[in-house]
PDB file of C-alpha atoms in Angstrom:
ATOM      1  CA  ASN A 947     160.781 139.973 125.962  1.00 63.00           C
ATOM      2  CA  ALA A 948     160.443 142.684 123.295  1.00 75.00           C
ATOM      3  CA  GLY A 949     163.443 141.587 121.203  1.00 93.00           C
ATOM      4  CA  VAL A 950     163.800 143.916 118.205  1.00 96.00           C
ATOM      5  CA  THR A 951     161.281 146.746 117.949  1.00 96.00           C
ATOM      6  CA  GLN A 952     160.763 148.702 114.744  1.00 97.00           C
ATOM      7  CA  THR A 953     158.770 151.886 114.323  1.00 96.00           C
ATOM      8  CA  PRO A 954     156.680 152.796 112.469  1.00 97.00           C
ATOM      9  CA  LYS A 955     155.026 149.631 111.147  1.00 96.00           C
ATOM     10  CA  PHE A 956     153.551 151.391 108.116  1.00 96.00           C
ATOM     11  CA  GLN A 957     154.418 154.630 106.341  1.00 96.00           C
ATOM     12  CA  VAL A 958     153.415 156.368 103.124  1.00 97.00           C
ATOM     13  CA  LEU A 959     155.742 159.056 101.808  1.00 97.00           C
ATOM     14  CA  LYS A 960     155.632 161.355  98.863  1.00 97.00           C
ATOM     15  CA  THR A 961     158.589 161.378  96.515  1.00 97.00           C
ATOM     16  CA  GLY A 962     161.276 163.659  97.896  1.00 97.00           C
ATOM     17  CA  GLN A 963     160.152 163.495 101.515  1.00 97.00           C
ATOM     18  CA  SER A 964     162.498 162.299 104.198  1.00 96.00           C
ATOM     19  CA  MET A 965     161.970 159.982 107.130  1.00 96.00           C
ATOM     20  CA  THR A 966     163.809 157.905 109.695  1.00 97.00           C
ATOM     21  CA  LEU A 967     163.041 154.306 110.500  1.00 98.00           C
ATOM     22  CA  GLN A 968     163.744 153.452 114.103  1.00 97.00           C
ATOM     23  CA  CYS A 969     165.059 150.181 115.495  1.00 98.00           C
ATOM     24  CA  ALA A 970     165.813 149.218 119.071  1.00 97.00           C
ATOM     25  CA  GLN A 971     166.851 145.915 120.635  1.00 96.00           C
ATOM     26  CA  ASP A 972     166.870 144.943 124.292  1.00 95.00           C
ATOM     27  CA  MET A 973     168.981 141.769 124.082  1.00 92.00           C
ATOM     28  CA  ASN A 974     172.364 143.429 124.644  1.00 92.00           C
ATOM     29  CA  HIS A 975     173.362 142.515 121.096  1.00 92.00           C
ATOM     30  CA  ASN A 976     176.389 144.265 119.671  1.00 90.00           C
ATOM     31  CA  SER A 977     175.684 143.971 115.931  1.00 91.00           C
ATOM     32  CA  MET A 978     172.701 145.438 114.105  1.00 94.00           C
ATOM     33  CA  TYR A 979     171.535 145.333 110.497  1.00 95.00           C
ATOM     34  CA  TRP A 980     169.052 146.866 108.088  1.00 97.00           C
ATOM     35  CA  TYR A 981     167.603 144.746 105.283  1.00 97.00           C
ATOM     36  CA  ARG A 982     164.972 145.404 102.668  1.00 97.00           C
ATOM     37  CA  GLN A 983     162.687 142.773 101.232  1.00 95.00           C
ATOM     38  CA  ASP A 984     161.220 143.139  97.758  1.00 93.00           C
ATOM     39  CA  PRO A 985     159.063 140.631  95.889  1.00 85.00           C
ATOM     40  CA  GLY A 986     161.235 138.007  94.226  1.00 82.00           C
ATOM     41  CA  MET A 987     164.418 139.570  95.614  1.00 86.00           C
ATOM     42  CA  GLY A 988     164.748 138.057  99.051  1.00 88.00           C
ATOM     43  CA  LEU A 989     166.429 140.046 101.806  1.00 93.00           C
ATOM     44  CA  ARG A 990     169.145 142.481 100.794  1.00 94.00           C
ATOM     45  CA  LEU A 991     171.502 144.150 103.242  1.00 94.00           C
ATOM     46  CA  ILE A 992     171.408 147.953 103.223  1.00 96.00           C
ATOM     47  CA  TYR A 993     173.750 148.890 106.080  1.00 96.00           C
ATOM     48  CA  TYR A 994     175.073 147.235 109.189  1.00 94.00           C
ATOM     49  CA  SER A 995     176.801 148.125 112.412  1.00 94.00           C
ATOM     50  CA  ALA A 996     179.155 145.453 113.667  1.00 89.00           C
ATOM     51  CA  SER A 997     179.538 147.229 116.990  1.00 89.00           C
ATOM     52  CA  GLU A 998     178.609 150.504 118.635  1.00 91.00           C
ATOM     53  CA  GLY A 999     180.418 153.342 116.887  1.00 90.00           C
ATOM     54  CA  THR A1000     180.860 151.593 113.539  1.00 92.00           C
ATOM     55  CA  THR A1001     178.690 151.415 110.443  1.00 95.00           C
ATOM     56  CA  ASP A1002     179.332 149.896 107.026  1.00 94.00           C
ATOM     57  CA  LYS A1003     177.599 149.668 103.683  1.00 94.00           C
ATOM     58  CA  GLY A1004     175.875 146.523 102.604  1.00 92.00           C
ATOM     59  CA  GLU A1005     174.690 145.409  99.218  1.00 91.00           C
ATOM     60  CA  VAL A1006     172.205 148.242  98.447  1.00 95.00           C
ATOM     61  CA  PRO A1007     173.212 151.386 100.426  1.00 97.00           C
ATOM     62  CA  ASN A1008     172.418 154.085  97.863  1.00 96.00           C
ATOM     63  CA  GLY A1009     169.763 156.553  99.026  1.00 96.00           C
ATOM     64  CA  TYR A1010     170.120 155.611 102.701  1.00 98.00           C
ATOM     65  CA  ASN A1011     172.050 156.718 105.736  1.00 97.00           C
ATOM     66  CA  VAL A1012     172.296 155.121 109.154  1.00 97.00           C
ATOM     67  CA  SER A1013     173.099 156.106 112.696  1.00 97.00           C
ATOM     68  CA  ARG A1014     174.116 153.783 115.507  1.00 96.00           C
ATOM     69  CA  LEU A1015     172.821 155.978 118.270  1.00 90.00           C
ATOM     70  CA  ASN A1016     173.939 153.706 121.090  1.00 95.00           C
ATOM     71  CA  LYS A1017     174.240 149.981 121.676  1.00 95.00           C
ATOM     72  CA  ARG A1018     170.458 149.523 121.600  1.00 96.00           C
ATOM     73  CA  GLU A1019     169.408 151.728 118.683  1.00 97.00           C
ATOM     74  CA  PHE A1020     170.166 151.732 114.976  1.00 98.00           C
ATOM     75  CA  SER A1021     168.206 154.070 112.708  1.00 98.00           C
ATOM     76  CA  LEU A1022     167.837 154.155 108.923  1.00 98.00           C
ATOM     77  CA  ARG A1023     167.237 157.483 107.177  1.00 98.00           C
ATOM     78  CA  LEU A1024     165.859 158.179 103.743  1.00 97.00           C
ATOM     79  CA  GLU A1025     166.862 161.739 102.877  1.00 93.00           C
ATOM     80  CA  SER A1026     164.823 162.053  99.671  1.00 96.00           C
ATOM     81  CA  ALA A1027     162.478 159.154  99.194  1.00 96.00           C
ATOM     82  CA  ALA A1028     162.018 157.620  95.738  1.00 97.00           C
ATOM     83  CA  PRO A1029     159.402 155.139  94.503  1.00 97.00           C
ATOM     84  CA  SER A1030     162.199 152.551  94.144  1.00 96.00           C
ATOM     85  CA  GLN A1031     162.498 152.607  97.923  1.00 97.00           C
ATOM     86  CA  THR A1032     159.011 151.199  98.326  1.00 97.00           C
ATOM     87  CA  SER A1033     159.732 148.027 100.260  1.00 97.00           C
ATOM     88  CA  VAL A1034     159.471 146.213 103.559  1.00 97.00           C
ATOM     89  CA  TYR A1035     162.377 147.095 105.828  1.00 98.00           C
ATOM     90  CA  PHE A1036     163.661 144.744 108.498  1.00 97.00           C
ATOM     91  CA  CYS A1037     166.028 145.509 111.309  1.00 97.00           C
ATOM     92  CA  ALA A1038     167.983 142.637 112.864  1.00 95.00           C
ATOM     93  CA  SER A1039     170.528 142.143 115.592  1.00 94.00           C
ATOM     94  CA  THR A1040     172.926 139.501 116.822  1.00 90.00           C
ATOM     95  CA  LEU A1041     175.543 138.965 119.485  1.00 85.00           C
ATOM     96  CA  MET A1042     178.807 138.636 117.663  1.00 73.00           C
ATOM     97  CA  GLY A1043     181.513 136.461 119.143  1.00 67.00           C
ATOM     98  CA  THR A1044     179.383 133.918 120.953  1.00 61.00           C
ATOM     99  CA  GLY A1045     179.444 131.233 118.300  1.00 60.00           C
ATOM    100  CA  THR A1046     175.797 131.666 117.431  1.00 62.00           C
ATOM    101  CA  TYR A1047     175.081 133.260 114.113  1.00 65.00           C
ATOM    102  CA  GLY A1048     171.352 133.680 114.011  1.00 78.00           C
ATOM    103  CA  TYR A1049     169.860 137.105 113.733  1.00 88.00           C
ATOM    104  CA  THR A1050     166.794 138.248 115.612  1.00 92.00           C
ATOM    105  CA  PHE A1051     164.547 140.251 113.319  1.00 95.00           C
ATOM    106  CA  GLY A1052     161.978 142.922 113.996  1.00 96.00           C
ATOM    107  CA  SER A1053     158.500 142.668 112.527  1.00 96.00           C
ATOM    108  CA  GLY A1054     159.252 145.121 109.731  1.00 96.00           C
ATOM    109  CA  THR A1055     158.273 148.558 108.422  1.00 97.00           C
ATOM    110  CA  ARG A1056     156.186 148.604 105.277  1.00 96.00           C
ATOM    111  CA  LEU A1057     157.089 151.762 103.345  1.00 97.00           C
ATOM    112  CA  THR A1058     155.291 153.053 100.283  1.00 97.00           C
ATOM    113  CA  VAL A1059     156.677 155.995  98.318  1.00 97.00           C
ATOM    114  CA  VAL A1060     154.203 157.606  95.928  1.00 96.00           C
TER     115      VAL A1060
ATOM    116  CA  ASP B 718     175.786 137.977  91.117  1.00 69.00           C
ATOM    117  CA  GLN B 719     173.601 135.931  93.404  1.00 79.00           C
ATOM    118  CA  GLN B 720     175.736 133.991  95.871  1.00 91.00           C
ATOM    119  CA  VAL B 721     172.866 132.130  97.536  1.00 95.00           C
ATOM    120  CA  LYS B 722     170.251 130.678  95.239  1.00 95.00           C
ATOM    121  CA  GLN B 723     166.891 129.160  95.959  1.00 96.00           C
ATOM    122  CA  ASN B 724     165.709 128.085  92.545  1.00 92.00           C
ATOM    123  CA  SER B 725     162.230 126.985  93.523  1.00 94.00           C
ATOM    124  CA  PRO B 726     159.962 129.965  94.238  1.00 94.00           C
ATOM    125  CA  SER B 727     157.284 127.671  95.613  1.00 96.00           C
ATOM    126  CA  LEU B 728     156.636 124.144  96.813  1.00 97.00           C
ATOM    127  CA  SER B 729     153.374 122.418  97.662  1.00 98.00           C
ATOM    128  CA  VAL B 730     153.166 119.204  99.714  1.00 98.00           C
ATOM    129  CA  GLN B 731     150.526 117.168 101.492  1.00 98.00           C
ATOM    130  CA  GLU B 732     150.274 117.156 105.259  1.00 97.00           C
ATOM    131  CA  GLY B 733     152.294 114.304 106.746  1.00 97.00           C
ATOM    132  CA  ARG B 734     154.652 114.046 103.778  1.00 97.00           C
ATOM    133  CA  ILE B 735     158.247 115.241 103.557  1.00 98.00           C
ATOM    134  CA  SER B 736     159.068 118.775 102.419  1.00 98.00           C
ATOM    135  CA  ILE B 737     162.487 119.293 100.858  1.00 98.00           C
ATOM    136  CA  LEU B 738     163.690 122.830 100.271  1.00 98.00           C
ATOM    137  CA  ASN B 739     166.903 123.342  98.353  1.00 98.00           C
ATOM    138  CA  CYS B 740     169.594 125.989  98.329  1.00 97.00           C
ATOM    139  CA  ASP B 741     172.787 126.385  96.284  1.00 97.00           C
ATOM    140  CA  TYR B 742     175.685 128.711  96.935  1.00 96.00           C
ATOM    141  CA  THR B 743     178.700 129.878  94.990  1.00 94.00           C
ATOM    142  CA  ASN B 744     180.999 131.402  97.610  1.00 89.00           C
ATOM    143  CA  SER B 745     183.479 128.889  99.025  1.00 88.00           C
ATOM    144  CA  MET B 746     184.200 131.267 101.907  1.00 87.00           C
ATOM    145  CA  PHE B 747     180.783 130.709 103.478  1.00 90.00           C
ATOM    146  CA  ASP B 748     181.339 128.923 106.768  1.00 87.00           C
ATOM    147  CA  TYR B 749     177.882 128.797 108.301  1.00 90.00           C
ATOM    148  CA  PHE B 750     174.438 128.250 106.848  1.00 93.00           C
ATOM    149  CA  LEU B 751     171.051 129.043 108.308  1.00 93.00           C
ATOM    150  CA  TRP B 752     167.395 128.595 107.474  1.00 96.00           C
ATOM    151  CA  TYR B 753     164.791 131.191 108.374  1.00 96.00           C
ATOM    152  CA  LYS B 754     161.038 130.920 108.293  1.00 96.00           C
ATOM    153  CA  LYS B 755     158.796 133.883 107.562  1.00 95.00           C
ATOM    154  CA  TYR B 756     155.059 134.267 107.977  1.00 95.00           C
ATOM    155  CA  PRO B 757     153.230 137.162 106.263  1.00 91.00           C
ATOM    156  CA  ALA B 758     153.484 140.500 108.089  1.00 88.00           C
ATOM    157  CA  GLU B 759     156.131 139.135 110.461  1.00 93.00           C
ATOM    158  CA  GLY B 760     159.906 139.213 110.554  1.00 94.00           C
ATOM    159  CA  PRO B 761     161.923 136.114 109.672  1.00 95.00           C
ATOM    160  CA  THR B 762     162.580 133.732 112.541  1.00 94.00           C
ATOM    161  CA  PHE B 763     165.599 131.489 112.883  1.00 92.00           C
ATOM    162  CA  LEU B 764     164.868 127.832 112.276  1.00 94.00           C
ATOM    163  CA  ILE B 765     168.032 125.744 112.076  1.00 94.00           C
ATOM    164  CA  SER B 766     171.683 126.115 111.138  1.00 92.00           C
ATOM    165  CA  ILE B 767     174.721 124.085 110.161  1.00 93.00           C
ATOM    166  CA  SER B 768     178.433 124.700 110.268  1.00 91.00           C
ATOM    167  CA  SER B 769     180.464 124.076 107.130  1.00 91.00           C
ATOM    168  CA  ILE B 770     182.426 121.394 108.983  1.00 92.00           C
ATOM    169  CA  LYS B 771     179.318 119.247 109.381  1.00 94.00           C
ATOM    170  CA  ASP B 772     177.101 117.526 106.858  1.00 95.00           C
ATOM    171  CA  LYS B 773     173.916 117.161 108.876  1.00 97.00           C
ATOM    172  CA  ASN B 774     172.099 118.864 111.709  1.00 96.00           C
ATOM    173  CA  GLU B 775     168.790 117.750 113.133  1.00 96.00           C
ATOM    174  CA  ASP B 776     166.248 119.502 115.351  1.00 94.00           C
ATOM    175  CA  GLY B 777     162.969 117.714 115.814  1.00 97.00           C
ATOM    176  CA  ARG B 778     161.110 117.569 112.514  1.00 97.00           C
ATOM    177  CA  PHE B 779     163.753 119.705 110.787  1.00 97.00           C
ATOM    178  CA  THR B 780     167.017 118.418 109.323  1.00 98.00           C
ATOM    179  CA  VAL B 781     169.517 120.376 107.289  1.00 97.00           C
ATOM    180  CA  PHE B 782     171.973 118.578 105.010  1.00 98.00           C
ATOM    181  CA  LEU B 783     175.108 120.164 103.607  1.00 97.00           C
ATOM    182  CA  ASN B 784     177.035 118.896 100.578  1.00 97.00           C
ATOM    183  CA  LYS B 785     180.131 121.077 100.392  1.00 95.00           C
ATOM    184  CA  SER B 786     181.503 119.552  97.237  1.00 95.00           C
ATOM    185  CA  ALA B 787     178.283 120.373  95.424  1.00 96.00           C
ATOM    186  CA  LYS B 788     177.824 123.681  97.289  1.00 96.00           C
ATOM    187  CA  HIS B 789     174.321 122.583  98.095  1.00 97.00           C
ATOM    188  CA  LEU B 790     172.194 122.424 101.194  1.00 96.00           C
ATOM    189  CA  SER B 791     168.695 121.241 101.808  1.00 98.00           C
ATOM    190  CA  LEU B 792     166.094 121.511 104.547  1.00 98.00           C
ATOM    191  CA  HIS B 793     163.916 118.473 105.225  1.00 98.00           C
ATOM    192  CA  ILE B 794     160.694 118.786 107.186  1.00 98.00           C
ATOM    193  CA  VAL B 795     159.167 115.500 108.286  1.00 97.00           C
ATOM    194  CA  PRO B 796     156.268 115.201 108.740  1.00 97.00           C
ATOM    195  CA  SER B 797     155.024 118.425 107.192  1.00 98.00           C
ATOM    196  CA  GLN B 798     152.210 120.247 108.963  1.00 97.00           C
ATOM    197  CA  PRO B 799     149.864 123.007 107.748  1.00 97.00           C
ATOM    198  CA  GLY B 800     151.502 125.384 110.249  1.00 96.00           C
ATOM    199  CA  ASP B 801     154.759 124.966 108.350  1.00 97.00           C
ATOM    200  CA  SER B 802     153.266 126.926 105.449  1.00 98.00           C
ATOM    201  CA  ALA B 803     155.535 129.975 105.152  1.00 97.00           C
ATOM    202  CA  VAL B 804     158.388 131.433 103.132  1.00 96.00           C
ATOM    203  CA  TYR B 805     161.719 129.764 103.893  1.00 97.00           C
ATOM    204  CA  PHE B 806     164.953 131.657 103.381  1.00 96.00           C
ATOM    205  CA  CYS B 807     168.365 130.086 103.099  1.00 96.00           C
ATOM    206  CA  ALA B 808     171.196 132.282 104.410  1.00 94.00           C
ATOM    207  CA  ALA B 809     174.976 131.984 104.512  1.00 93.00           C
ATOM    208  CA  ARG B 810     177.688 133.703 106.513  1.00 88.00           C
ATOM    209  CA  SER B 811     181.077 134.687 105.169  1.00 79.00           C
ATOM    210  CA  GLY B 812     183.979 133.690 107.340  1.00 67.00           C
ATOM    211  CA  GLY B 813     185.236 136.709 109.204  1.00 68.00           C
ATOM    212  CA  SER B 814     184.188 139.057 111.920  1.00 58.00           C
ATOM    213  CA  ASN B 815     181.358 141.048 110.450  1.00 67.00           C
ATOM    214  CA  TYR B 816     178.628 138.409 110.728  1.00 72.00           C
ATOM    215  CA  LYS B 817     176.952 139.473 107.520  1.00 82.00           C
ATOM    216  CA  LEU B 818     174.372 137.053 106.234  1.00 88.00           C
ATOM    217  CA  THR B 819     173.587 136.682 102.543  1.00 91.00           C
ATOM    218  CA  PHE B 820     170.044 135.507 101.886  1.00 93.00           C
ATOM    219  CA  GLY B 821     168.444 133.617  99.041  1.00 95.00           C
ATOM    220  CA  LYS B 822     165.209 134.805  97.474  1.00 94.00           C
ATOM    221  CA  GLY B 823     163.073 132.402  99.463  1.00 95.00           C
ATOM    222  CA  THR B 824     160.754 129.461  98.763  1.00 96.00           C
ATOM    223  CA  LEU B 825     157.051 129.599  99.587  1.00 96.00           C
ATOM    224  CA  LEU B 826     156.046 126.289 101.154  1.00 98.00           C
ATOM    225  CA  THR B 827     152.381 125.383 101.215  1.00 98.00           C
ATOM    226  CA  VAL B 828     151.346 122.326 103.219  1.00 97.00           C
ATOM    227  CA  ASN B 829     147.882 121.178 102.251  1.00 96.00           C
ATOM    228  CA  PRO B 830     145.650 119.429 104.837  1.00 93.00           C
TER     229      PRO B 830
END
């Protein structure tokens, strides 16, 4: 019962470096999401994928790209990291169309950009 | 423009008493509301939800009340337990097919023994 798995759990980057945050779910969910959590800001949506083959921007997409690799995996890429991207990143998934609206979240990736 | 607002950053209550966490929203198109609980170093976990066509939903010690005319919802925890100490997020879903949730900033609940 893994649920939503995020890797890595911690990462330190230098300004300008790139990296990809990985997310995989094993619940046969069709929709996946990337959020960031900053102190005093709550959870803000970066990108989402309503279904395999589609991706859309959320509230704070600048500086990020995403790939829905298959139904299970949804990755978030920082092409040129900036200190403003220091945050905790959460991946979530849900099964759209079933009448339940709760997301299942991963345990997060804590990213520090220096 | 914050569509989901949790105006109390923190709340402290005594064990056994009632905890009331509040949430206000501005978007009339929200059709479903959820509460999530988050412990440090963990992802948020779903707690309870309510459809916009209802005014109350109960699950054990947790009850969510919705006042659509006031665009206000609240989460009641009775009785509060020390294990309830966590950050609570209110979230709302826009009607439609994309299942995007908009979250409030969260309220840190501390239940003192």
